[in-house]
Amino acid sequence: MAKVRGAIVVDIEACKGCEICMVTCPNQVIGMAKEVNGKGYHYAYMENPEGCVGCANCAIVCPDGVITVYKVKLKQENEKTR
Amino acid sequence: MKELKLLKGNEAIAEGAIRAGADAYFGYPITPQSEVMEYLMAERPEQRTGMIVLQAESEVAAINMLYGAAGTGKKALTSSSSPGISLMQEGLSYIAGAELPCLIVNVARGGPGLGTIQPSQADYFQATKGGGHGDYRLITIAPASVQEMFDFVALGFELAFKYRNPVMILSDGLIGQMMEKVELSEQKPRATEFDQSWATTGTPANREQNVITSLDLDAGQQEVHNKKLQAKYKKIVENEVRYEEFQTEDADYLFVAYGSSSRICQKAMELARNKGHKVGLLRLISLYPFPKDIVRELSFRVKSILCVEQSAGQMIEDVRLAAGCEIQIEHFGRMGGMIPIPEEVLEALEQKLIGE
Amino acid sequence: MDIKDIIKPENLVYKKTSLMQDKALSYCPGCGHGTAHRLLMEVIDELGIREDTIGVAPVGCSVLAYDFMDIDMQGAAHGRAPAVATGIKRCWEDKYVFTYQGDGDLAAIGTAETIHACNRGENITIIFINNGIYGMTGGQMAPTTLDGMRTSTSPYGRELGSMGHPIKMTELIAQLPGVHYVARHSVHTPRAVRRTKKAMFKAFEVQKERKGLSFIEIVSNCNSGWKMTPVKSNEWMEENMFLYFEPGDIKVDGKLVEKKKIK
């Protein structure tokens, strides 16, 4: 059970589709879109969003700084009921 | 009471820099101008005024240190002699392109190549036509005495900051090495407040970033920048012409000369006048902008002109361009470090102009 | 939990620093320059020294660095950045001054300026991007091009006998007493990025304490010049560049570090 959930927002038009974020993601969250952006690049997106833990590894290796990262700590089920 | 001091021309540059309130000097030793840095190092201007003096690893480094320092908005200068000034041409082009106010002193010597260490005026083209790549000009002023070596440092800085343009003091080994009495002006404080609107000082929250560069990859923008530079040079040409006339009122013959040659011409003029020849002297102070209006005016009044330069004839091209009529314009000069004596100049006058 | 509930300002953990200008970088996809730029701006941002920092841009791919870094900067002639930085620093002793230079700029045409700024112990920081090639001019051989590496001016591979050896500028300058801190890192993995950023913090700290010159080499990729995909170029970099240009601290606190590999 994940204790944290994360999400990324990709600046689609600034993404150059280099795929470095994709291979960096520890949970294989990121994929490259089949569509292209205005420059013709297949841009990064969350293919498996539920796997994201907000570690920001993708964002800090992104050469173009196009990724913004969010993270929330989830309360445990038993904590809620107590 | 005036403060007087016996100084070498090169020392006068150094003392002039300290007293003009300069912030930094960067240089590299080369004969015949090494006394500039030697004097500065001995004077400890960092204690007198807080001025920085640094010996660079080359003229290339020195001119780029000057670029960096000038880009901070502070008063900086360098000095060298002909071969070193050639090495600086790359940096000078960047400085002109980036519109950085600073001062470059050339205590010229004979060339081409390593040439010789004796005085020469063969760097006229390089100093007045740009020198490096691209369309640019240095404001060029030529001192003819040790006093002027001192005075022109302050004048040079004034012009540099007025136009945000590099200024060159074009001297030579004769003026640089000779000693004369100099009346020293009072110490100007180093500026603590100056125009930082364009300078790199670190970006405060209340303004956008300042960038010093000569680069614009957009050809259209680069042309706009070039037009701006040309408009500035036009203003300089309109406002900064400087020259001196000696006995031109009744002159039949005219010497045109600058720097050390103008000193020699003064004596030659005296000798000529003693022999009954009505000779005048036009001594150019600003070489860029070239005093073309006065040359034109005098060309209508005199019979012929002798350009005296320690070169194969460089300034003479500008004199010919400026002359307003078909008048005889001759060259006399020595080269490679040879200094003409007044009698030689008189002889040239008599042979080439008067026809004796 | 819905993604909309995660993407809220209070949950933000990483965002590009505002000191990077809001415009597309001119670098090729996957190029390490972008990451190095951003790290440098993050460090200046986090130290709160924008108002006291002046950068010097080189000639090469990062010639337009000032179009991306939103701080006061000067563009230097090719190789002259350390001299320009010297001029700035001597006039603004209390400000932070850095140069950002590539291998052609720093290790070929600017060798003299680099060595002498280091030797004088100028209190500046040099960020040296080494990708073993001239990127901007189209992939020519650089002073740091590896043995046998193909470039447009060494199309059959660099031949050491006639073309010389790849130069280890970083080890060379580390020998100089004026140099206080020297490290070689990269920016191709999260771990490498964190190490590089830490090194940059240290470099500015050294500058603040006026202990001498700080020098960080960033071994980087040039996927266009190397003719590889970005991901492949990073692998190639690890497998080849790192063997010759070994990452790690080289000089710390003015003392040369005994070799130890980091994985």
XYZ file of C-alpha atoms in Angstrom, chain B residues 85 88-89 92 102-106 123 126-128 130 138-143 156 165-171 288:
29
model
C 48.032 46.228 -29.153
C 44.390 43.116 -28.178
C 42.472 43.716 -31.385
C 38.893 45.727 -28.715
C 37.432 52.081 -21.161
C 40.861 53.403 -21.995
C 43.653 51.783 -24.013
C 47.086 53.366 -24.233
C 49.368 52.502 -27.148
C 49.823 52.189 -35.937
C 45.023 50.332 -36.800
C 44.041 52.938 -34.218
C 41.785 55.106 -36.352
C 38.967 50.102 -36.207
C 37.895 53.920 -31.246
C 38.001 57.537 -30.191
C 41.726 58.169 -30.720
C 43.629 61.022 -29.123
C 47.331 61.703 -29.576
C 49.338 63.446 -26.846
C 39.989 59.734 -22.268
C 32.990 53.731 -26.277
C 36.609 52.592 -25.973
C 39.139 55.414 -26.199
C 42.712 54.989 -27.341
C 45.568 57.244 -26.390
C 47.918 56.832 -29.345
C 51.344 57.804 -28.158
C 39.417 59.757 -34.785
